[in-house]
Coordinates of C-alpha atoms and ligand atoms in Angstrom, one line a residue:
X1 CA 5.3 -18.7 30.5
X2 CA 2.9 -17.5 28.0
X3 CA 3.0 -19.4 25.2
X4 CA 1.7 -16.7 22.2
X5 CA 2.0 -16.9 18.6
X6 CA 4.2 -14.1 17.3
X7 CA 2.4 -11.1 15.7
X8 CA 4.2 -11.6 12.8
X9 CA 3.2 -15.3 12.4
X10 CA -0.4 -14.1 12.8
X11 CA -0.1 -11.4 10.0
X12 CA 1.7 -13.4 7.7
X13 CA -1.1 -16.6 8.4
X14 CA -3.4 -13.5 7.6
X15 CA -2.2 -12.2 3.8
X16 CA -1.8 -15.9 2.4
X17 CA -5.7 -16.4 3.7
X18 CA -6.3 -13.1 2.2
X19 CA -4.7 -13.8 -0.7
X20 CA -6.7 -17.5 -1.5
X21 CA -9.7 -15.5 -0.4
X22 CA -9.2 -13.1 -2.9
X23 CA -8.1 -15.4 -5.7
X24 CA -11.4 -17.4 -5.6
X25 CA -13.4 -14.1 -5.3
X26 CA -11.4 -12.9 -8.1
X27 CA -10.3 -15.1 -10.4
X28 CA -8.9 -12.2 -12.8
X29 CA -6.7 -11.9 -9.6
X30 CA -4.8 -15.1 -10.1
X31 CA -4.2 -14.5 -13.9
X32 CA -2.6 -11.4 -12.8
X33 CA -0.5 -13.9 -10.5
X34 CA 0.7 -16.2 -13.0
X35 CA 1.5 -13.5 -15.2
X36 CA 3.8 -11.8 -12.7
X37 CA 5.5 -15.2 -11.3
X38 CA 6.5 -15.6 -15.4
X39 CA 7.7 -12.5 -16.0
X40 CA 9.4 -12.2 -12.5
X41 CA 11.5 -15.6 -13.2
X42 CA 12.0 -14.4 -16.7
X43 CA 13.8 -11.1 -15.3
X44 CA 15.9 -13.5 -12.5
X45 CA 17.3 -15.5 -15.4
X46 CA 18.0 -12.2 -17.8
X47 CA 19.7 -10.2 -15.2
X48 CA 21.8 -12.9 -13.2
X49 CA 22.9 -9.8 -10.8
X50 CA 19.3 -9.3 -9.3
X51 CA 19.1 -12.5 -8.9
X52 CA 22.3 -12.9 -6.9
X53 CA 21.3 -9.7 -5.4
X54 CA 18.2 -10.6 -4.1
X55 CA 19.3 -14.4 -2.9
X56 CA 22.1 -12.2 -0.8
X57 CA 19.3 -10.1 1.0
X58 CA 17.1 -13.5 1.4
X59 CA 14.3 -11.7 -0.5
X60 CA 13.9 -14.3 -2.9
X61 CA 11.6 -17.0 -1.3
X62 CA 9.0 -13.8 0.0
X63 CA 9.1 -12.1 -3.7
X64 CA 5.5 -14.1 -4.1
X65 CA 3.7 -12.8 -0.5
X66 CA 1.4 -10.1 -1.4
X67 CA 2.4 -6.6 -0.8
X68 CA -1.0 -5.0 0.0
X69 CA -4.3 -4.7 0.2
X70 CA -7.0 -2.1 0.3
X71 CA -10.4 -1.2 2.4
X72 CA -12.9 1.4 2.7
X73 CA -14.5 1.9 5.9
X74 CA -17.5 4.3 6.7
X75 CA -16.9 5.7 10.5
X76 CA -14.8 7.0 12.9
X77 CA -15.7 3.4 15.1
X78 CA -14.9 1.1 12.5
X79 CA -11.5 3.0 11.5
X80 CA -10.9 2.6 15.2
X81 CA -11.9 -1.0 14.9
X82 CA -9.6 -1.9 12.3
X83 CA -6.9 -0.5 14.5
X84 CA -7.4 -2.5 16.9
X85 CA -7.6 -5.7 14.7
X86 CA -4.2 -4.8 12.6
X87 CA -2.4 -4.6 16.1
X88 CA -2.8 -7.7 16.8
X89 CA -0.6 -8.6 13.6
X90 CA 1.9 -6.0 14.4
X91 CA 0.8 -3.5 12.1
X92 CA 0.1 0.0 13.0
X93 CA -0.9 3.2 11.2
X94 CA 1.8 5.2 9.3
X95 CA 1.5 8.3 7.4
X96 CA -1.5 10.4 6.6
X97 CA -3.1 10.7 3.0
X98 CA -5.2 13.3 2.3
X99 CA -6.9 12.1 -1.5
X100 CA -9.8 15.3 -1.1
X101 CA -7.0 16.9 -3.2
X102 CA -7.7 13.7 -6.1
X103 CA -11.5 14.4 -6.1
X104 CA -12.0 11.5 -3.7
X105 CA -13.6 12.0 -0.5
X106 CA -11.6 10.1 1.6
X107 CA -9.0 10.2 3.7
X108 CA -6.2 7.1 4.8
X109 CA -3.9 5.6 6.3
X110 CA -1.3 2.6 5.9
X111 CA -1.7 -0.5 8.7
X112 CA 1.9 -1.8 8.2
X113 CA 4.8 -3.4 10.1
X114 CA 7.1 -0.5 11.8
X115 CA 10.1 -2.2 12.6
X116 CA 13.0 -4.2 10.2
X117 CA 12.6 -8.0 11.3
X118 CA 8.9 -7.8 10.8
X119 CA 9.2 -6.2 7.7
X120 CA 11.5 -8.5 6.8
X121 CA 9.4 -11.5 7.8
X122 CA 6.3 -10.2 5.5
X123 CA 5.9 -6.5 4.9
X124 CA 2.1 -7.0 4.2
X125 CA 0.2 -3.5 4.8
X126 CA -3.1 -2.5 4.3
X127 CA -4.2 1.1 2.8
X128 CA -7.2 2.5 4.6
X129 CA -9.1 4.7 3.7
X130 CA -12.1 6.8 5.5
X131 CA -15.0 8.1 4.2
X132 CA -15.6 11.6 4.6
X133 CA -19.3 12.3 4.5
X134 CA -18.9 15.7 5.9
X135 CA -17.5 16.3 2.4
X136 CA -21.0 15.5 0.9
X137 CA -23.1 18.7 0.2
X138 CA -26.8 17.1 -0.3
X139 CA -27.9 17.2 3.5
X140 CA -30.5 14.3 2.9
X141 CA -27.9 11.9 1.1
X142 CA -25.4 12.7 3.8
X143 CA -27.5 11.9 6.4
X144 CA -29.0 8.9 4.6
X145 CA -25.6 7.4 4.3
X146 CA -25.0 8.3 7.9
X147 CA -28.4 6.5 8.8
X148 CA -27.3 3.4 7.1
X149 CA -23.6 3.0 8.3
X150 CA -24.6 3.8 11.7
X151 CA -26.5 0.2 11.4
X152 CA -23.7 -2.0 10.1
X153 CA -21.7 -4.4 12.4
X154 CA -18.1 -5.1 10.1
X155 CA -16.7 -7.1 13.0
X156 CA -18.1 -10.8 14.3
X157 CA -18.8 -10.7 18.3
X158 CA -16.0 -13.5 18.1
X159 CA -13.8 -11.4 16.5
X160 CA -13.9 -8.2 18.9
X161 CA -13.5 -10.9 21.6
X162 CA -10.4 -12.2 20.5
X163 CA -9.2 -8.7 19.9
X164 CA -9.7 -8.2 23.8
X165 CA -8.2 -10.9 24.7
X166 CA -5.2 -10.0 22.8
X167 CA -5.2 -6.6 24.4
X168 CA -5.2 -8.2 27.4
X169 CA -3.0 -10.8 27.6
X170 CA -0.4 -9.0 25.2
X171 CA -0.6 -12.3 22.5
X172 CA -2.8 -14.8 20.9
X173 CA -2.1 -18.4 21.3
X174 CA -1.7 -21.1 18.4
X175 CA -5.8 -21.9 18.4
X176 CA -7.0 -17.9 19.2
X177 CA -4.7 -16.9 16.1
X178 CA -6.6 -19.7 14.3
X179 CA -9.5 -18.6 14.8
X180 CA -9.0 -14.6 14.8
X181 CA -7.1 -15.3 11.5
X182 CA -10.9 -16.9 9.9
X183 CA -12.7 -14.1 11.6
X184 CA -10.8 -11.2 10.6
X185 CA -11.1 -12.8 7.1
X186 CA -14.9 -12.5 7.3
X187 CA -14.9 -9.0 7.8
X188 CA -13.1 -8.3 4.3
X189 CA -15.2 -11.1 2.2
X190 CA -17.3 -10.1 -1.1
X191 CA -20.8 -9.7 -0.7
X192 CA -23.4 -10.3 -3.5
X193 CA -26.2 -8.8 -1.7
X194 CA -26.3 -4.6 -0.7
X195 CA -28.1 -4.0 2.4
X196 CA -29.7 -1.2 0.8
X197 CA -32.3 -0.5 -2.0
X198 CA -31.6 0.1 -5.7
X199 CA -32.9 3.6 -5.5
X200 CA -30.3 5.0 -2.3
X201 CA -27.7 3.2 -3.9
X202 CA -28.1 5.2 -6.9
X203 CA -28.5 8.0 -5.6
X204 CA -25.4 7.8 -3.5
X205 CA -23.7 6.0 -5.9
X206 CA -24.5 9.5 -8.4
X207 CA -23.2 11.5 -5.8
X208 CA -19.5 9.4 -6.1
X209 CA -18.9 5.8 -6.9
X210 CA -17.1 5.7 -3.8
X211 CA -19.7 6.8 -1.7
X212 CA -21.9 3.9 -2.7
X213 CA -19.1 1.3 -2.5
X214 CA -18.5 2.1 1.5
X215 CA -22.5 2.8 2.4
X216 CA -24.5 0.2 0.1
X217 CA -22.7 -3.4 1.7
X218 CA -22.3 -5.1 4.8
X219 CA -18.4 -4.5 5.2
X220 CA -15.5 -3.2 3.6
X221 CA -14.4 -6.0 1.1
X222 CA -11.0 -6.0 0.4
X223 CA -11.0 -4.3 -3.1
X224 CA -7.6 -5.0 -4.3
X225 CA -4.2 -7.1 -3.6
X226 CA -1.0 -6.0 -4.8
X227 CA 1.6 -8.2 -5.2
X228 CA 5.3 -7.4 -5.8
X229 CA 7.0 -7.6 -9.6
X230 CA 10.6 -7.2 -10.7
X231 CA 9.7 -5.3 -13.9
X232 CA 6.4 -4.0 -13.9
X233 CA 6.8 -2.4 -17.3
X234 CA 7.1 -5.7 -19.0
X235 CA 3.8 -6.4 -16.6
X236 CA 1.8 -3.6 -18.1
X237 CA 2.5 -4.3 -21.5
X238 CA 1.5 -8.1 -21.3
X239 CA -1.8 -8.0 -19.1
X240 CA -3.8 -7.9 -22.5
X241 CA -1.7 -10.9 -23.4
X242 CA -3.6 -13.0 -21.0
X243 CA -7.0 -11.0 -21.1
X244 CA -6.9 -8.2 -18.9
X245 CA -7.4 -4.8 -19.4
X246 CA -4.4 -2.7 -17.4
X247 CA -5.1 1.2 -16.2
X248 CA -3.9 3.3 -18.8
X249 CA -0.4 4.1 -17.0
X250 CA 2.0 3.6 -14.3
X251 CA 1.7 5.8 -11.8
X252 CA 4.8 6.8 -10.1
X253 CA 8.4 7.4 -11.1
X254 CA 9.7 6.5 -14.5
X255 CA 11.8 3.6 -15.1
X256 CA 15.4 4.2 -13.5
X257 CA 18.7 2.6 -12.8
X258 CA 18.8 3.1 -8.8
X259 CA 14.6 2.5 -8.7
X260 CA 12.6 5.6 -6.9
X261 CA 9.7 5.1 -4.4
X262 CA 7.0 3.3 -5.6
X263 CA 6.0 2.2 -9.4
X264 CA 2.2 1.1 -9.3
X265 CA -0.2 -0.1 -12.2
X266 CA -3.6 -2.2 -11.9
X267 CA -5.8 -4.0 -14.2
X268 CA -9.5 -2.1 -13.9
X269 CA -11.8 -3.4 -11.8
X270 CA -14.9 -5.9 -12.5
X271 CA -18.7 -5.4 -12.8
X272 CA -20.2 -7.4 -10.6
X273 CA -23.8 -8.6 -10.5
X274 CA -25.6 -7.1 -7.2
X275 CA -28.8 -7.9 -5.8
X276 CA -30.3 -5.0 -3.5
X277 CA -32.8 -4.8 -0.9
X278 CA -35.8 -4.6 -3.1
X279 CA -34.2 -7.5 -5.1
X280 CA -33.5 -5.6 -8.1
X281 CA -30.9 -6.9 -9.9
X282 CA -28.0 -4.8 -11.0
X283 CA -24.1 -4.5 -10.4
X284 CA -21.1 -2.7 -8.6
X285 CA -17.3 -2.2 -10.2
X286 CA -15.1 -1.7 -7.4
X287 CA -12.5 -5.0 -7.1
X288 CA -9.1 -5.5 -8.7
X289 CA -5.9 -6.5 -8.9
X290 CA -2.8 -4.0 -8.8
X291 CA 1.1 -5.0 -8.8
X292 CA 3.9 -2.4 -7.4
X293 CA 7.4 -2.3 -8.2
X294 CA 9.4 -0.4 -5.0
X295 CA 12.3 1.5 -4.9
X296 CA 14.2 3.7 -2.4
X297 CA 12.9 5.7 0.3
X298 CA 13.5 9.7 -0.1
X299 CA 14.4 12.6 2.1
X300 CA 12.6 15.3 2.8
X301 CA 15.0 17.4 0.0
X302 CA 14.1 14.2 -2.8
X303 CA 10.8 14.0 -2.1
X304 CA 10.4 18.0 -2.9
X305 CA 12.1 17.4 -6.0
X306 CA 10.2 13.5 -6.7
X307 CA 6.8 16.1 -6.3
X308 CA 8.4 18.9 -8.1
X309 CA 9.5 17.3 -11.2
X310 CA 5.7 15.0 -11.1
X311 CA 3.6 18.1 -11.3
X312 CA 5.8 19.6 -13.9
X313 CA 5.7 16.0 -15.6
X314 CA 2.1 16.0 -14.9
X315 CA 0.8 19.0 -16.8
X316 CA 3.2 17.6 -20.3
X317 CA 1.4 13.8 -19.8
X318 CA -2.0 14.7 -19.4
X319 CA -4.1 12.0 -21.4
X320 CA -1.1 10.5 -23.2
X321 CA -1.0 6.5 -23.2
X322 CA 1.6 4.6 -21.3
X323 CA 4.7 4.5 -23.6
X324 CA 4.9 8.1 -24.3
X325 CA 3.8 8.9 -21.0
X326 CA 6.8 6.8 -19.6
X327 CA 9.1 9.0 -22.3
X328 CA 8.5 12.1 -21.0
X329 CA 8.5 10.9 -17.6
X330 CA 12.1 10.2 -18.5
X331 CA 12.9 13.3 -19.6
X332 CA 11.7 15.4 -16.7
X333 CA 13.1 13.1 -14.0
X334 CA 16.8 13.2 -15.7
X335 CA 17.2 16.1 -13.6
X336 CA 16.6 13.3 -10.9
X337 CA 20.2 12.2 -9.8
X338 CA 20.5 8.2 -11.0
X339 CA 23.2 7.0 -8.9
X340 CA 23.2 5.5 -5.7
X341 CA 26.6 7.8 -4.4
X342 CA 24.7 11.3 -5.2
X343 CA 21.6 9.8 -4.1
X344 CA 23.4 9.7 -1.0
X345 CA 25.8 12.5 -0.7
X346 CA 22.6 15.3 -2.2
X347 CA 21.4 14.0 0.8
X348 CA 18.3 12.9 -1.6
X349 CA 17.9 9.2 0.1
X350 CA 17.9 6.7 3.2
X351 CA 20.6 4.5 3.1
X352 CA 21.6 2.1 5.5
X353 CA 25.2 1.5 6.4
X354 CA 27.3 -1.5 7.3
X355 CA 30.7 -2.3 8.4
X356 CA 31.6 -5.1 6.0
X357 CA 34.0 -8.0 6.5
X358 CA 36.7 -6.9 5.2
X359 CA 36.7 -4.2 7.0
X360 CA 40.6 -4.1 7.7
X361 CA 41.7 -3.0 11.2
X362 CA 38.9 -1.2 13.2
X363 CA 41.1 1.6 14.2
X364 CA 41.6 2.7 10.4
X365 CA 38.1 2.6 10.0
X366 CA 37.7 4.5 13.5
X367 CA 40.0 7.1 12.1
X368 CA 39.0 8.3 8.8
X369 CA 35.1 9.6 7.6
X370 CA 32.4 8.1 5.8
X371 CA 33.0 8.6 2.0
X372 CA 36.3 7.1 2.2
X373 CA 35.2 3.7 4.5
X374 CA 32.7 3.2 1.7
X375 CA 35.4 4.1 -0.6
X376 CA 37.7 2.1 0.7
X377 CA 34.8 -1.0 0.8
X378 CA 35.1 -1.0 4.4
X379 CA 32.1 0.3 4.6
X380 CA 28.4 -0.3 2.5
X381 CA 26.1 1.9 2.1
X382 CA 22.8 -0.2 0.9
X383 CA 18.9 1.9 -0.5
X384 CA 16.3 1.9 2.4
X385 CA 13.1 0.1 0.6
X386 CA 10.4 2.5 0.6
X387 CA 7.3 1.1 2.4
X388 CA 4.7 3.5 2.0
X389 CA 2.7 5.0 -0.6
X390 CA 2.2 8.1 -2.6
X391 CA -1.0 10.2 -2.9
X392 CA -1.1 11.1 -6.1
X393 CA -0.3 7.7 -7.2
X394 CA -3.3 6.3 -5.1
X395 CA -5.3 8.6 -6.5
X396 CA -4.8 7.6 -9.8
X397 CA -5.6 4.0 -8.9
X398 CA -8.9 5.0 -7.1
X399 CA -9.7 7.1 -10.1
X400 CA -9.1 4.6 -12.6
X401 CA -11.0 1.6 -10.8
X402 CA -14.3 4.5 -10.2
X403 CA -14.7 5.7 -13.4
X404 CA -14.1 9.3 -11.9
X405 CA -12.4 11.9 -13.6
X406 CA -10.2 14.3 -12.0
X407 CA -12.0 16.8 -9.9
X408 CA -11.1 19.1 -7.5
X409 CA -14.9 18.9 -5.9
X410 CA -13.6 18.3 -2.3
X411 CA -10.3 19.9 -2.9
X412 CA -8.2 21.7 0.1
X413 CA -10.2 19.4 2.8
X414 CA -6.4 17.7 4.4
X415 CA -7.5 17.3 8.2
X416 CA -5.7 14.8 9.8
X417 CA -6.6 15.9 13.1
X418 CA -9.9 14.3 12.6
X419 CA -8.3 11.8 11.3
X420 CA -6.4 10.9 14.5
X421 CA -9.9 11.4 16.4
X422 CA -11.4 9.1 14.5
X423 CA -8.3 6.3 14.3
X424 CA -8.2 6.7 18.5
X425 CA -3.9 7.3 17.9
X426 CA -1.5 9.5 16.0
X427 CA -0.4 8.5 12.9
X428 CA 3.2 7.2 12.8
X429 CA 5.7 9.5 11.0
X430 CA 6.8 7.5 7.9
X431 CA 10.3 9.9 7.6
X432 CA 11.0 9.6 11.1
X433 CA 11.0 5.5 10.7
X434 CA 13.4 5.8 7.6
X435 CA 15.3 8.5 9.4
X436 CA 16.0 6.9 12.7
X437 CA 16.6 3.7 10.7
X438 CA 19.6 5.2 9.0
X439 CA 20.5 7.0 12.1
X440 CA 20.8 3.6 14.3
X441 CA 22.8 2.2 11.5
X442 CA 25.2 5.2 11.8
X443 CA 25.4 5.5 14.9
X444 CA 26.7 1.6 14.9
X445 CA 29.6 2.2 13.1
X446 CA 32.9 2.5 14.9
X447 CA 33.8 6.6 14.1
X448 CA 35.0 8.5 16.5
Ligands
LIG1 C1 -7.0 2.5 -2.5 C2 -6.2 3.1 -3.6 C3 -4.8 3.4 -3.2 C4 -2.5 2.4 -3.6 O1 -1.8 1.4 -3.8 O2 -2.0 3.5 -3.8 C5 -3.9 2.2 -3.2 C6 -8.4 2.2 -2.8 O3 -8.8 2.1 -4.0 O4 -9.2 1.9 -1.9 O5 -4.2 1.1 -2.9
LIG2 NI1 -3.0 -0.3 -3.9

């Protein structure tokens, strides 16, 4: 018998180094913590019904595991690479971003959990994002960059061997996931030193912040962890509270009673002291700390009106600070149904269903339809969590922590074709796992 630690064991080993990694590298990054483990508690004991809810879907003792993370890698190999490494933890890539749109030449992808227990055990994902130097239009910078990456080695030779030996036995045992846990680590640690000169970093570095950030170091650092709060407004307004300076808004949905998608906000990132090749001395802003708020995944229908109702929203909020931002956010989303029921019957959301207890005699359950089982309570219909992101969200985050304004430079470049080529696999459909989800659960109940 082989006797392997579960992938999920292994990833969730993984975040908690990650995330004690990242607090000493950041200590900015545990403030943020603390602040959200007060105002979390604080929210249990004001609205008693969370709490009860939460303790009922045993989501209370994993409120504190981080949520996600976030890397930059330079090539099609080391995008490939990472695949290869998130596997072993269960986590594969879902969805396609295309942020050219955002000004930001990159293009990503989500590592995360795919199926209900292991999301349930710790949903920790990582967004990943690939440079796309074909985007760059200065020949000899391009190729510069190119020159460079082509040099770096992001994963240790114990590492890749470890990774084959997971491939090829199909597990890890206790000591390997030791082991592969510390030397994944490595390949996501901080580091003081660029491996190129002051002179290409600025230059790349003038070209996009970005750019410079992937090209100038010896591996993609982990740039941000994102733990989970219960009311991330109350976050936002109390960051300065404890000394640290929050983006300017939440990106996402307003504030609602049945929560939408995904609520995100981040405190900007930190200059950091550098030393380059020629050992000039001079620094790099490119880590923080974000916190996300989630809500329920939409259909195909709600997400055309969640993107509808943002770009009219968008045009009205334009440079407006967070609390009147939030206000008008309101407004244009009222036309957002705010109710689970015609969440459900628009046909806006992913529910899942269950036969409750109670539910009287099976064959008066077998004989009637939906609506009235859950009217009748013989019959729950409970919000699918939303586990992904939202690109114009993330590009407001990666805007906010590069300085950049909103550009449209590299605009119109979606190809996720060459995305795929580069990953080595096809993206997972993110719908298709929240509509076969609330399919199965359908399809378990006893109609005829
Ligand atoms: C990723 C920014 C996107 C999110 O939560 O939407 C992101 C990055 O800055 O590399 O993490
Ligand atoms: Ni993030």
């Amino acid at each position: 018998m082989n006797d392997f630690l579960p992938e999920d064991e292994i990833r969730d080993r993984f975040s908690k180094a990650m995330s004690a990694m990242y607090q000493k590298e950041v200590p900015q990054y545990g403030t943020l913590i603390d602040l959200i483990e007060q105002v979390n508690a604080e929210t249990l004991i004001n609205q008693p019904d969370l709490a009860e809810k939460l303790r009922a879907q045993n989501e209370l003792e994993r409120l504190s595991v981080e949520r996600h993370g976030a890397i930059r890698v330079g090539t099609p190999a080391e995008l490939s690479g990472l695949r290869r490494l998130f596997a072993v933890m269960g986590m594969h890539a879902v969805g396609y971003y295309d942020l050219s749109e955002a000004g930001v030449p990159v293009h990503s992808t989500a590592f995360r959990p795919v199926n209900d227990n292991a999301l349930a055990r710790n949903p920790f994902r990582v967004f990943t994002s690939l440079l796309r130097l074909e985007l760059i239009d200065n020949d000899e910078l391009r190729k510069k960059a190119a020159e460079v990456l082509a040099h770096r080695r992001i994963f240790s030779a114990e590492l890749i061997e470890l990774i084959e030996s997971y491939e090829c036995a199909g597990g890890l045992s206790e000591t390997e996931a030791e082991r592969f846990v510390n030397e994944a680590l490595k390949t996501f640690r901080w580091h003081q030193d660029a491996t190129v000169d002051w002179q290409t970093y600025s230059a790349l570095h003038d070209e996009h912040r970005l750019i410079a950030d992937v090209v100038c170091f010896r591996g993609p650092h982990i740039n941000h962890l994102t733990p989970r709060t219960l009311d991330i407004d109350e976050v936002q307004r109390r960051m300065p509270d404890v000394g640290i300076v929050p983006k300017s808004v939440i990106e996402g949905p307003p504030k609602r009673r049945c929560p939408l998608l995904l609520r995100q906000t981040s405190f900007k990132a930190l200059e950091e002291t550098i030393v380059f090749s020629d050992h000039h001395e001079g620094s790099h802003t490119a880590r923080f700390g974000e916190i996300e708020q989630r809500g329920i995944a939409l259909k195909p229908q709600g997400r055309a009106l969640y993107d509808q109702l943002l770009t009219a929203a968008r045009q009205q909020t334009k440079g407006l600070a967070n609390d009147e931002h939030q206000s008008i956010m309101e407004k244009v989303f009222s036309r957002f149904p705010d109710d689970e029921q015609q969440l459900r019957i628009q046909g806006l959301a992913y529910f899942d269903y269950r036969l409750t207890l109670q539910a009287g005699s099976l064959e008066e359950v077998e004989t009637t339809d939906l609506e009235t089982a859950i009217e009748q309570g013989w019959v729950t219909a409970t919000p699918i969590t939303y586990e992904d992101f939202l690109p114009v969200s993330a590009a407001g985050i990666f805007q906010s922590n590069l300085g950049g304004e909103e550009t449209s430079g590299y605009a119109g470049n979606a190809n996720r074709q060459d995305f795929e080529q580069a990953l080595g696999t096809r993206v997972v459909d993110e719908l298709a796992l929240y509509a076969k989800r609330e399919k199965a659960s359908l399809d378990a109940l006893p109609f005829t």
